Structure formats: structure tokens, C-alpha cells
Short mmCIF file of C-alpha atoms and ligand atoms in Angstrom, two decimals:
data_model
loop_
_atom_site.label_atom_id
_atom_site.label_comp_id
_atom_site.label_asym_id
_atom_site.label_seq_id
_atom_site.Cartn_x
_atom_site.Cartn_y
_atom_site.Cartn_z
CA MET R 1 -32.86 3.36 38.26
CA LYS R 2 -29.64 2.05 40.02
CA MET R 3 -28.52 0.25 37.03
CA TYR R 4 -25.23 -0.09 35.03
CA ILE R 5 -25.98 0.71 31.47
CA ILE R 6 -23.81 0.67 28.30
CA PHE R 7 -24.84 2.56 25.22
CA MET R 8 -23.27 1.13 22.18
CA GLY R 9 -23.53 2.33 18.71
CA PRO R 10 -21.74 3.55 15.53
CA PRO R 11 -20.19 7.06 15.39
CA GLY R 12 -22.92 9.31 14.33
CA ALA R 13 -25.63 7.11 15.97
CA GLY R 14 -26.77 9.77 18.45
CA LYS R 15 -25.34 7.67 21.42
CA GLY R 16 -23.90 10.54 23.13
CA THR R 17 -26.92 12.84 22.89
CA GLN R 18 -29.20 10.18 24.04
CA ALA R 19 -26.95 9.05 26.65
CA GLU R 20 -26.96 12.41 28.16
CA ARG R 21 -30.85 12.63 27.83
CA VAL R 22 -31.42 9.43 29.29
CA ALA R 23 -28.82 9.92 32.18
CA ALA R 24 -30.65 13.16 33.21
CA GLU R 25 -34.19 11.66 33.17
CA ALA R 26 -33.36 8.36 35.03
CA LYS R 27 -30.85 10.20 37.30
CA LEU R 28 -27.71 8.20 36.39
CA GLU R 29 -24.01 9.31 36.09
CA HIS R 30 -23.15 9.78 32.57
CA LEU R 31 -19.50 8.46 31.72
CA ALA R 32 -18.14 9.06 28.21
CA PRO R 33 -14.43 8.37 27.54
CA GLY R 34 -14.59 10.55 24.38
CA ASP R 35 -15.90 13.42 26.37
CA LEU R 36 -13.12 12.93 28.98
CA PHE R 37 -10.40 12.68 26.44
CA ARG R 38 -11.66 15.90 24.61
CA GLN R 39 -11.49 17.85 27.79
CA ALA R 40 -7.92 16.52 28.51
CA VAL R 41 -6.85 17.51 25.21
CA LYS R 42 -8.38 21.08 25.60
CA GLN R 43 -6.89 21.46 28.99
CA GLN R 44 -3.32 20.35 27.58
CA SER R 45 -3.04 17.79 30.58
CA LEU R 46 -0.60 14.77 30.38
CA LEU R 47 -3.85 12.49 29.55
CA GLY R 48 -4.48 14.96 26.77
CA SER R 49 -1.04 14.61 25.14
CA GLU R 50 -1.33 10.94 25.46
CA VAL R 51 -4.56 10.44 23.59
CA GLN R 52 -4.60 13.34 21.15
CA SER R 53 -2.88 11.79 18.00
CA PHE R 54 -5.01 8.51 18.27
CA MET R 55 -8.33 10.74 18.42
CA GLU R 56 -7.25 12.92 15.46
CA LYS R 57 -6.28 9.62 13.41
CA GLY R 58 -9.81 8.17 14.44
CA GLU R 59 -8.00 5.36 16.06
CA LEU R 60 -8.87 3.83 19.55
CA VAL R 61 -6.68 5.31 22.54
CA PRO R 62 -4.62 2.19 23.83
CA ASP R 63 -6.54 -0.05 26.25
CA GLU R 64 -4.18 0.52 29.15
CA ILE R 65 -4.93 4.29 29.16
CA THR R 66 -8.70 3.97 28.44
CA ILE R 67 -9.44 1.06 31.09
CA ARG R 68 -7.42 2.93 33.81
CA VAL R 69 -9.20 5.88 33.09
CA ILE R 70 -12.60 4.72 33.08
CA LEU R 71 -12.06 2.24 36.09
CA GLU R 72 -11.00 5.11 37.96
CA LYS R 73 -13.87 7.22 37.31
CA LEU R 74 -16.19 4.30 38.17
CA ASP R 75 -14.60 4.00 41.62
CA ASP R 76 -15.06 7.73 41.98
CA ILE R 77 -18.80 7.43 41.38
CA GLY R 78 -19.43 5.02 44.15
CA GLU R 79 -21.77 2.08 44.36
CA GLU R 80 -24.97 3.97 45.28
CA THR R 81 -25.49 5.63 41.78
CA GLY R 82 -26.43 3.88 38.52
CA VAL R 83 -24.27 4.85 35.48
CA ILE R 84 -24.41 5.11 31.64
CA LEU R 85 -21.24 4.05 30.10
CA ASP R 86 -21.24 5.95 26.62
CA GLY R 87 -18.45 4.68 24.42
CA PHE R 88 -16.93 2.04 26.78
CA PRO R 89 -16.15 -0.80 26.14
CA ARG R 90 -15.29 -0.43 22.40
CA ASN R 91 -13.43 -3.66 22.12
CA TYR R 92 -13.43 -7.29 23.59
CA ASN R 93 -10.52 -6.60 25.87
CA GLN R 94 -12.31 -3.56 27.35
CA ALA R 95 -15.51 -5.44 27.53
CA VAL R 96 -13.70 -8.25 29.77
CA ALA R 97 -11.82 -5.77 31.92
CA LEU R 98 -15.06 -4.05 32.78
CA ASP R 99 -16.85 -7.52 33.60
CA GLU R 100 -14.26 -8.34 35.87
CA ALA R 101 -13.82 -5.05 37.70
CA LEU R 102 -17.63 -4.87 38.36
CA GLU R 103 -17.47 -8.72 39.53
CA LYS R 104 -14.98 -7.71 42.22
CA LYS R 105 -17.70 -5.25 43.47
CA ASN R 106 -20.47 -7.87 43.23
CA LYS R 107 -22.04 -5.83 40.32
CA ALA R 108 -22.64 -6.46 36.74
CA ILE R 109 -23.81 -4.80 33.42
CA ASP R 110 -27.68 -4.69 33.56
CA ARG R 111 -28.52 -3.54 29.94
CA VAL R 112 -26.83 -2.61 26.87
CA VAL R 113 -28.63 -0.12 24.68
CA TYR R 114 -27.63 -0.57 21.02
CA ILE R 115 -28.69 2.41 18.78
CA SER R 116 -28.59 1.35 15.16
CA VAL R 117 -28.47 3.57 12.21
CA GLU R 118 -27.69 2.66 8.44
CA GLN R 119 -24.17 3.41 7.27
CA PRO R 120 -24.92 6.00 4.48
CA GLU R 121 -26.87 8.10 7.15
CA LEU R 122 -23.90 7.94 9.51
CA VAL R 123 -21.54 9.34 7.05
CA ARG R 124 -23.82 12.05 6.29
CA ARG R 125 -24.62 13.05 9.69
CA LEU R 126 -20.87 13.01 10.82
CA SER R 127 -19.50 15.16 7.92
CA SER R 128 -22.27 17.62 8.34
CA ARG R 129 -21.92 17.90 12.03
CA TRP R 130 -20.84 21.21 13.81
CA LEU R 131 -20.67 22.05 17.45
CA CYS R 132 -21.13 25.05 19.59
CA ARG R 133 -18.03 25.98 21.67
CA GLU R 134 -20.06 27.56 24.29
CA CYS R 135 -22.98 25.17 24.90
CA GLN R 136 -21.64 22.05 23.05
CA SER R 137 -25.07 21.60 21.31
CA PRO R 138 -24.47 19.79 17.88
CA TYR R 139 -26.02 21.44 14.66
CA SER R 140 -26.13 20.02 11.12
CA SER R 141 -24.77 22.25 8.27
CA GLU R 142 -27.50 21.03 6.21
CA SER R 143 -30.42 21.98 8.32
CA ALA R 144 -32.59 24.66 7.31
CA GLU R 145 -32.52 26.45 10.76
CA ASN R 146 -28.93 27.22 10.17
CA PRO R 147 -27.80 27.25 6.70
CA HIS R 148 -24.85 29.81 6.90
CA LEU R 149 -23.42 28.56 10.29
CA GLU R 150 -23.22 32.02 11.37
CA GLY R 151 -23.30 30.93 14.98
CA CYS R 152 -25.16 28.86 17.47
CA PRO R 153 -29.11 29.43 17.33
CA GLY R 154 -29.31 28.64 21.02
CA CYS R 155 -26.67 30.95 22.46
CA GLY R 156 -24.83 32.89 19.64
CA GLY R 157 -21.66 30.93 20.39
CA GLU R 158 -19.09 30.17 17.47
CA LEU R 159 -19.69 26.83 15.89
CA TYR R 160 -16.87 24.29 15.06
CA GLN R 161 -16.16 21.15 13.60
CA ARG R 162 -14.76 18.35 15.81
CA ALA R 163 -11.19 17.47 14.43
CA ASP R 164 -12.25 13.86 14.15
CA ASP R 165 -15.41 14.57 12.08
CA LYS R 166 -13.18 15.36 8.98
CA PRO R 167 -14.27 12.97 6.20
CA GLU R 168 -11.03 10.79 6.08
CA THR R 169 -11.32 10.38 9.96
CA VAL R 170 -15.01 9.76 9.69
CA ALA R 171 -14.15 6.77 7.38
CA ARG R 172 -11.69 5.42 9.72
CA ARG R 173 -13.70 5.79 12.93
CA LEU R 174 -16.59 3.87 11.12
CA GLU R 175 -14.06 1.06 9.84
CA VAL R 176 -12.66 0.81 13.70
CA TYR R 177 -16.35 0.63 14.97
CA PHE R 178 -17.09 -2.30 12.48
CA LYS R 179 -13.99 -4.18 13.08
CA GLU R 180 -13.54 -3.73 16.91
CA THR R 181 -16.60 -2.71 18.58
CA ALA R 182 -19.53 -4.22 16.55
CA PRO R 183 -18.58 -7.67 17.45
CA LEU R 184 -19.50 -6.77 21.03
CA ILE R 185 -23.10 -6.92 19.89
CA GLU R 186 -23.25 -10.56 20.05
CA TYR R 187 -21.26 -10.69 23.16
CA TYR R 188 -23.95 -8.86 25.04
CA ARG R 189 -26.86 -10.72 23.03
CA LYS R 190 -25.61 -13.85 24.19
CA GLN R 191 -25.75 -12.56 27.98
CA ASN R 192 -29.43 -11.44 27.19
CA LYS R 193 -28.61 -7.88 27.87
CA LEU R 194 -28.88 -6.22 24.48
CA ILE R 195 -31.85 -3.76 23.59
CA GLU R 196 -31.91 -2.72 20.15
CA ILE R 197 -33.02 0.73 19.35
CA GLU R 198 -33.95 2.27 15.89
CA GLY R 199 -31.89 5.57 15.88
CA GLU R 200 -33.39 7.10 13.06
CA GLY R 201 -36.41 9.84 13.97
CA ALA R 202 -36.88 12.59 16.27
CA VAL R 203 -34.31 12.98 19.16
CA VAL R 204 -37.25 13.16 21.79
CA GLU R 205 -38.87 10.10 20.36
CA ILE R 206 -35.86 7.87 20.45
CA THR R 207 -35.14 8.92 24.28
CA GLY R 208 -38.66 7.86 24.78
CA ARG R 209 -38.15 4.46 23.23
CA ILE R 210 -35.11 3.88 25.32
CA ILE R 211 -36.73 4.79 28.61
CA LYS R 212 -39.67 2.49 27.86
CA ALA R 213 -37.24 -0.27 26.86
CA LEU R 214 -35.38 0.00 30.14
CA GLU R 215 -38.37 -0.05 32.21
P1 ADP W 301 -17.79 8.96 18.61
O1 ADP W 301 -18.79 7.80 19.33
O2 ADP W 301 -18.67 10.05 17.86
O3 ADP W 301 -16.76 8.13 17.83
P2 ADP W 301 -16.47 9.54 21.04
O4 ADP W 301 -16.57 10.85 21.43
O5 ADP W 301 -17.31 8.57 21.70
O6 ADP W 301 -17.07 9.67 19.42
O7 ADP W 301 -15.02 9.19 20.86
C1 ADP W 301 -14.13 9.98 20.07
C2 ADP W 301 -12.70 9.22 20.11
O8 ADP W 301 -12.19 9.09 21.41
C3 ADP W 301 -12.78 8.11 19.47
O9 ADP W 301 -12.42 7.95 18.01
C4 ADP W 301 -11.42 7.18 20.18
O10 ADP W 301 -10.08 7.88 19.55
C5 ADP W 301 -11.41 7.83 21.61
N1 ADP W 301 -12.22 6.95 22.52
C6 ADP W 301 -13.46 7.20 22.99
N2 ADP W 301 -13.91 5.94 23.67
C7 ADP W 301 -12.81 5.18 23.45
C8 ADP W 301 -12.73 3.87 23.95
N3 ADP W 301 -13.62 3.01 24.78
N4 ADP W 301 -11.42 3.09 23.71
C9 ADP W 301 -10.56 3.70 23.07
N5 ADP W 301 -10.49 5.04 22.55
C10 ADP W 301 -11.82 5.82 22.86
ZN1 ZN W 302 -24.64 27.59 21.88
#
């Protein structure tokens, strides 16, 4: 699949997990600003120092930073490879910048996968999410497999909670999503690119639904 695909959905919809799985299966590059920014913060790079405070508050990183970083990465990937954009665009301004940049290369977004999950489920998922420091796998603190959070069941690594998964920040991230990002659903629906996927159910099942819808 040499497609340009956007993955959209509220925080907690499972967008990152699914984007990674679909990218592996369909041999596409997975490009996620959230991952790039978290890595920059961890490495204490200049970019990291620019984005950290926004992320910790649950705010969007300013467009001039995000757009520059993502368009540079798209150039690096080259035109022979398809791409899944996971978490970009997140507002109207970013969507227009992306359309313009692709148009210059005679390309366009092919499909937008919108993963929908009801709000109470989102809050529950985000507030109970823990990640492994070693292998990055997510675990729920409510899950029966790992009730005491003693360590990663996969590799034994230490589990931690993302700084922006604290309840106050979760609330703000959802607010920002509904105000800034959700309007893009209509933007892409009007372009006949939107595929809506029900995001509740088993991880593998949801991946299957997405692959089938893209074929
Ligand atoms: P989630 O989808 O669970 O909120 P992400 O990893 O996609 O998590 O994003 C984490 C944070 O990174 C966001 O809350 C925001 O601060 C920043 N970020 C990610 N993508 C964008 C974007 N397209 N524009 C601005 N900020 C972004
Ligand atoms: Zn692990």
C-alpha cells in the first residue's frame, strides 16, 4: 500500500497502538508527533525544551513547531513509501499546511481512519494507563493480569504513568481534542476520505477492521 493515511481519534482511542500495527502489516512508515516530542523531551534536546511545557499541560504544541517537524520528516521519508500520520493534523491550520505541502509533490491524503470511542471509556482508559519503560507496552492498572503493577508482564521493565495521563491533564487533552481536532472529521468527510472505525473491542479485531476497510 503506497498510501498517505491519517489516523484520527480522541486521546485514549487506541490510535497509536493501531497505527503501529497497521503500519507494520501494510509496510508503511509510522509518523507520530507525540512520539517524536516525547523522545525529544527524554533526550533533553532543544526541541524537547520547546515542547515540554505544552505537553505537560495537555495543550497542543504551537503549529509553527509541529508543522515544521512533521513536514521535515515527510521529506526524509521520501515519496516511494506510504505513510501513516498518527496525531497530525490536529487542527485546521495543520490540515491546510499538510494539504499544501502534499500538493507541491503532486500527492494527497488517500484515507483518514477515524477511531471512535465513547467519552467515559476514554477517561477510564487514560487514567489507568501505565507504560513499560523498556518495551513501551501499555497496561491498564485495572487489568486482572497485572493488578499490583509490579512490573511489565512482557519484559519485567519498570512501569510508569505518562506525565500527561494525570487526571487534570487528561481532562484538558479531551477538551482540546473536541474543540480543535474533532472539526477535522467533517473536513475529511466532505472530501470523501473518512473511514469510521468502532474503537471498542479486542486490539487484534480492531486492526483487522482497519486493514479490511483500507483494502
Ligand atoms: P494522545 O493522542 O494520547 O493525546 P499523543 O502522543 O498523540 O497522545 O500526543 C501527546 C501530546 O503531544 C499532545 O497532548 C500535544 O501536546 C503534543 N502533540 C501531539 N501531536 C500534536 C500536534 N499535531 N499538534 C500539536 N501538538 C501535538
Ligand atoms: Zn516491557
